[in-house]
PDB file of C-alpha atoms in Angstrom:
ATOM      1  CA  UNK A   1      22.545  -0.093  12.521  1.00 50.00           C
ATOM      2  CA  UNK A   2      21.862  -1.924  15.699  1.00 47.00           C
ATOM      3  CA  UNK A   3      18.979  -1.548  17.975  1.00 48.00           C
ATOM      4  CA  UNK A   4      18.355  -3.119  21.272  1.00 50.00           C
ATOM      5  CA  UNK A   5      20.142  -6.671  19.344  1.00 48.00           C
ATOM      6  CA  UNK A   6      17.932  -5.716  16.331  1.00 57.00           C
ATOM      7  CA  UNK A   7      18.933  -4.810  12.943  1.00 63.00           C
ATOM      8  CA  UNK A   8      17.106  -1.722  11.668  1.00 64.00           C
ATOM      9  CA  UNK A   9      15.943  -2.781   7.627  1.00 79.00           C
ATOM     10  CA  UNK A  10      16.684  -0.398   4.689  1.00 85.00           C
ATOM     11  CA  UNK A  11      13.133   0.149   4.072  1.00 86.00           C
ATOM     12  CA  UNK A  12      12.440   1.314   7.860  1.00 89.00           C
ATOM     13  CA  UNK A  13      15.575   3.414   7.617  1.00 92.00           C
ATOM     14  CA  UNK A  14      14.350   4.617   4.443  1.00 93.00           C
ATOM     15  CA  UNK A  15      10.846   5.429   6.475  1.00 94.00           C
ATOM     16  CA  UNK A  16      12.466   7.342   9.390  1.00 94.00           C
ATOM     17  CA  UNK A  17      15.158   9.460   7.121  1.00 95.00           C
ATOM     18  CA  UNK A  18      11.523  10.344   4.929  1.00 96.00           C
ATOM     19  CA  UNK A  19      10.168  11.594   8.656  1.00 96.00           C
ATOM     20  CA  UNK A  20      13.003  13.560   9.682  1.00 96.00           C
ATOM     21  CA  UNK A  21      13.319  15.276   6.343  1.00 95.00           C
ATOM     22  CA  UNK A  22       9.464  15.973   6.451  1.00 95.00           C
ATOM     23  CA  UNK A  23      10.310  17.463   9.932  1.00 95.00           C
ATOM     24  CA  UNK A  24      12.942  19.360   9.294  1.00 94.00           C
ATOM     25  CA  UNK A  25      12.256  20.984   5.987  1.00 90.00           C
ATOM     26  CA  UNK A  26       8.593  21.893   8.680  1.00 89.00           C
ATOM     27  CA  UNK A  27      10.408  23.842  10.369  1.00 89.00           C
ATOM     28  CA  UNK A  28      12.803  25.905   8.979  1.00 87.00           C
ATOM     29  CA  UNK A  29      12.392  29.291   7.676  1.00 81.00           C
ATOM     30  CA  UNK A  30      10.891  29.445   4.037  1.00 71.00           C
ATOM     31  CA  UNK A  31      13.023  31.681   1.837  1.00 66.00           C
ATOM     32  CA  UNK A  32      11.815  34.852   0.338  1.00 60.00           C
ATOM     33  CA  UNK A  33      13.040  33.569  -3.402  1.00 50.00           C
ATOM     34  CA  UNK A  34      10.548  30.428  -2.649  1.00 55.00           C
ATOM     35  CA  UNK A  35       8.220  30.631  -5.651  1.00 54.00           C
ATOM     36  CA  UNK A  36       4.692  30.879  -4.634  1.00 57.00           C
ATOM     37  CA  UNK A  37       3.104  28.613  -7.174  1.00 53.00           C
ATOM     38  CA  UNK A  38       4.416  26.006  -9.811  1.00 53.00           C
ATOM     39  CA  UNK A  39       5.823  27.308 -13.392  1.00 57.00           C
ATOM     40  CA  UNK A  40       1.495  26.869 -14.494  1.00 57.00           C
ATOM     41  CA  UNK A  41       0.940  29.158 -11.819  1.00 58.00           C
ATOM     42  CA  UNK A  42      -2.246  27.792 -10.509  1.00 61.00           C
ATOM     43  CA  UNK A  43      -0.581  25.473  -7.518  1.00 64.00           C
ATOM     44  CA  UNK A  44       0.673  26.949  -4.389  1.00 77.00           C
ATOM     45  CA  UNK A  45       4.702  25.175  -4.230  1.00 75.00           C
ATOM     46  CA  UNK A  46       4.105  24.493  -0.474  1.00 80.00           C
ATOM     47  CA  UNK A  47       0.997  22.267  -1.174  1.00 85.00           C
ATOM     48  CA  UNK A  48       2.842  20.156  -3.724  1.00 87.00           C
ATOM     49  CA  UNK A  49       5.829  19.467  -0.863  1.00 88.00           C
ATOM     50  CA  UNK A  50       2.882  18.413   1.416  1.00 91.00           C
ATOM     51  CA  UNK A  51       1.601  16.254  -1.139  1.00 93.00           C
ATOM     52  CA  UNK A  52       5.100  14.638  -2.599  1.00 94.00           C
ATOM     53  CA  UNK A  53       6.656  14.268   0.927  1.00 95.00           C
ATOM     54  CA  UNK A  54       3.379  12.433   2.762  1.00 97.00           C
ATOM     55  CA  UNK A  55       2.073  10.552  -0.518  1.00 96.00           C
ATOM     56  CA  UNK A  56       6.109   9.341   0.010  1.00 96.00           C
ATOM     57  CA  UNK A  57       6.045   8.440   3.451  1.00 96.00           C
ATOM     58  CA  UNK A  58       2.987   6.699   3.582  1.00 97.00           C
ATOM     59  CA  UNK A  59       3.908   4.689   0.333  1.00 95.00           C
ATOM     60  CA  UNK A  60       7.600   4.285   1.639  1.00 95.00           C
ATOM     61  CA  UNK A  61       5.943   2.871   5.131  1.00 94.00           C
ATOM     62  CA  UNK A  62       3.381   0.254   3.549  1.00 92.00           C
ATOM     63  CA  UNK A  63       6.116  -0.835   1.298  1.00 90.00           C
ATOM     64  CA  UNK A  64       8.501  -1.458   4.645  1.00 89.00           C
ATOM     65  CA  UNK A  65       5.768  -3.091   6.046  1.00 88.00           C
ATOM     66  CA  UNK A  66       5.246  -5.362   2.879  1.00 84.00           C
ATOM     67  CA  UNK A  67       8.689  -6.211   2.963  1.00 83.00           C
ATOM     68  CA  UNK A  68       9.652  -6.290   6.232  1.00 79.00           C
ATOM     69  CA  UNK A  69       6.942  -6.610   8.856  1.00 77.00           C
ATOM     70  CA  UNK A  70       6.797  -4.470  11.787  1.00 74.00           C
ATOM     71  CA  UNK A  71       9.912  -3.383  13.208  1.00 72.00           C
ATOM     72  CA  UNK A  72      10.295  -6.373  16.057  1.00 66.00           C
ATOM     73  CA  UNK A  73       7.924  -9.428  14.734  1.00 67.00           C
ATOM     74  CA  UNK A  74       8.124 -11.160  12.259  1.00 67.00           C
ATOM     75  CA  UNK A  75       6.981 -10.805   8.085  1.00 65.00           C
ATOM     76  CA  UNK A  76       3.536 -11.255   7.649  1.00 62.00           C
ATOM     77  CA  UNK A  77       2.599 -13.697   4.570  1.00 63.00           C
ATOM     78  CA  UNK A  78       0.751 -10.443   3.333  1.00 66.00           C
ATOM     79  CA  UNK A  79      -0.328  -6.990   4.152  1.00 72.00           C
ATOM     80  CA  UNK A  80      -3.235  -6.666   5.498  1.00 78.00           C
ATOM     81  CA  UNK A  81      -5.728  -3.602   5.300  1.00 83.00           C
ATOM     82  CA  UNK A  82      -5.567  -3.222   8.944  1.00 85.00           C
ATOM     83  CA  UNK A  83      -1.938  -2.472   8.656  1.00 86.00           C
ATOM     84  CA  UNK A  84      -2.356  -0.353   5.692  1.00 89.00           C
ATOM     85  CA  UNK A  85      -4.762   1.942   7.714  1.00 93.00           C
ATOM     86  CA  UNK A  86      -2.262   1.891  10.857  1.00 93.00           C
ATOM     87  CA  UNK A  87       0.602   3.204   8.222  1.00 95.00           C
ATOM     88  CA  UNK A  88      -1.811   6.107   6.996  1.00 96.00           C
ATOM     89  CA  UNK A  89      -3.137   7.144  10.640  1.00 97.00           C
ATOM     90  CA  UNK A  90      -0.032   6.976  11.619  1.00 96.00           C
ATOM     91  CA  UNK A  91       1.356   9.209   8.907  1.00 97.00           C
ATOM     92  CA  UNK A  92      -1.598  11.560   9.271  1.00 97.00           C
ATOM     93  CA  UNK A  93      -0.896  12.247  12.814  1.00 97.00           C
ATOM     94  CA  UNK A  94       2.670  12.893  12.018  1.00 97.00           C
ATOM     95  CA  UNK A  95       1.179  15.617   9.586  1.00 95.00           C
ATOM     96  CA  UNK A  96      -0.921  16.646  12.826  1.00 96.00           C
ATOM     97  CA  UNK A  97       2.490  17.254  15.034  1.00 95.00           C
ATOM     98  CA  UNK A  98       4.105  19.092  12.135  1.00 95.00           C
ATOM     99  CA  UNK A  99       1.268  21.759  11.825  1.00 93.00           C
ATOM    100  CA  UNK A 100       1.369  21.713  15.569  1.00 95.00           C
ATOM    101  CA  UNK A 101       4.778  22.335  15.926  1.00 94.00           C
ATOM    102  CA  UNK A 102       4.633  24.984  13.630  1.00 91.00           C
ATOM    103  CA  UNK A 103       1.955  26.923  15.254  1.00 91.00           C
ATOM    104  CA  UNK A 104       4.822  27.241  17.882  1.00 92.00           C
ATOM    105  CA  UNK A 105       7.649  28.446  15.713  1.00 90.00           C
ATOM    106  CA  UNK A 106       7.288  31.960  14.599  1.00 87.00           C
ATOM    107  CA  UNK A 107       8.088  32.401  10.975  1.00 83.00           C
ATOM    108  CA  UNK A 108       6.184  29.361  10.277  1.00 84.00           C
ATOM    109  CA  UNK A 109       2.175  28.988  10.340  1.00 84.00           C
ATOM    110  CA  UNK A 110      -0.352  26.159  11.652  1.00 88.00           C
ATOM    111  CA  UNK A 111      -3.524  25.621   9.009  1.00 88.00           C
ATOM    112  CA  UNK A 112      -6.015  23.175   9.447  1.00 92.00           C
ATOM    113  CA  UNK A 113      -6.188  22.880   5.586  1.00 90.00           C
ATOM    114  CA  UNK A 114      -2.555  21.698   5.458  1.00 92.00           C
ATOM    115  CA  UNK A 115      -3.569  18.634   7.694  1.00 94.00           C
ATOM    116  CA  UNK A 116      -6.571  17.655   5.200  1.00 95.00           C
ATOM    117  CA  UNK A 117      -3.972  17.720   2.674  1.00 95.00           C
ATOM    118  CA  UNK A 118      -1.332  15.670   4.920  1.00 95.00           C
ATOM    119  CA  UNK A 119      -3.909  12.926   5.709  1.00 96.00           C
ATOM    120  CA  UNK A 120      -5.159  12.744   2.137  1.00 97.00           C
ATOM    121  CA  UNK A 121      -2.115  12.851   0.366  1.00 97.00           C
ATOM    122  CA  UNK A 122      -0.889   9.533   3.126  1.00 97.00           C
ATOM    123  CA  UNK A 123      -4.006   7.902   2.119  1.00 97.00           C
ATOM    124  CA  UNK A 124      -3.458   8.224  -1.423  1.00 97.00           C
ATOM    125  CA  UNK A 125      -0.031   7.148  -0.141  1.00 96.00           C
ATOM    126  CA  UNK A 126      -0.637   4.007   0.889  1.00 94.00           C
ATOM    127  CA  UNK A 127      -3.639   3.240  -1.378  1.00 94.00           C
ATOM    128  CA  UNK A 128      -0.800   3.735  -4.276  1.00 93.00           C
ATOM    129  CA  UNK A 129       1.663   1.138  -2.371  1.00 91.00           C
ATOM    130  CA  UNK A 130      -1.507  -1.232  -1.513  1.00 89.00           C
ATOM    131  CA  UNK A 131      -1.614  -1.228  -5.240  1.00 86.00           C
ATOM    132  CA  UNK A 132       1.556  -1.799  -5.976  1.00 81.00           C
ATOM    133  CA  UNK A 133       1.756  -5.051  -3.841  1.00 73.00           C
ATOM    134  CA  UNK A 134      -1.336  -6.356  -4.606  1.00 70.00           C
ATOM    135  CA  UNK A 135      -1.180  -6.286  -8.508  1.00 58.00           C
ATOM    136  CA  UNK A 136      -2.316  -9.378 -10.386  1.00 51.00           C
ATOM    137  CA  UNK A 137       0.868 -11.800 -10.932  1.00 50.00           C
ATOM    138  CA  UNK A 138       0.958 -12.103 -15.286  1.00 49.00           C
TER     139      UNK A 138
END
């Protein structure tokens, strides 16, 4: 995939299909046969997705960032925190305009707990990728 004479890298495309999925299972209608907690019974399903699909997107974005740089410059030599941070504030604010958006659609619900649990499952996110990429070589 081109853009503006720029090739768009697996990992970024692998960041942006994460978002729209995020986005789009945000929005539609929840069905009725939707379990309300896990087989244990003692987690609600919805706050596992939230946890699973940002914990993914923030790890998926560090790791495109790790690999690839920022989408127009060049690879840096190695991640830096700074960048880690802009991946999970980034992430978090996405979590922000989902809960937003939902407050505006009316089978679905806007709760400020939901975005405590969308910023702290992207931190632990891209604390898990920071990791990852900055295990000791053996």
């Amino acid at each position: 995939m081109r853009i503006a004479n720029q090739s768009v890298s697996t990992p970024w495309l692998a960041v942006v299909v994460l978002a729209v999925v995020i986005l789009v299972a945000s929005v539609i209608p929840v069905p009725a046969a939707t379990p309300r907690t896990d087989p244990t019974g003692s987690v609600d399903t919805t706050t596992l997705l939230h946890i699973v699909g940002y914990v993914t997107l923030a790890a998926a974005g560090v790791i495109a960032v790790a690999r690839e740089g920022w989408p127009g410059r060049r690879r840096p030599r190695r991640i830096e925190i700074s960048a880690v941070a802009s991946i999970v504030a980034l992430v978090a604010l996405f979590g922000v305009g989902t809960e937003l958006l939902q407050a505006t659609i009316p089978w679905r619900t806007f709760a400020v707990a939901e975005v405590g649990l969308n910023a702290a499952s992207a931190a632990v996110g891209g604390l898990l990728a920071t990791m990852w990429f900055y295990r000791p070589v053996e």
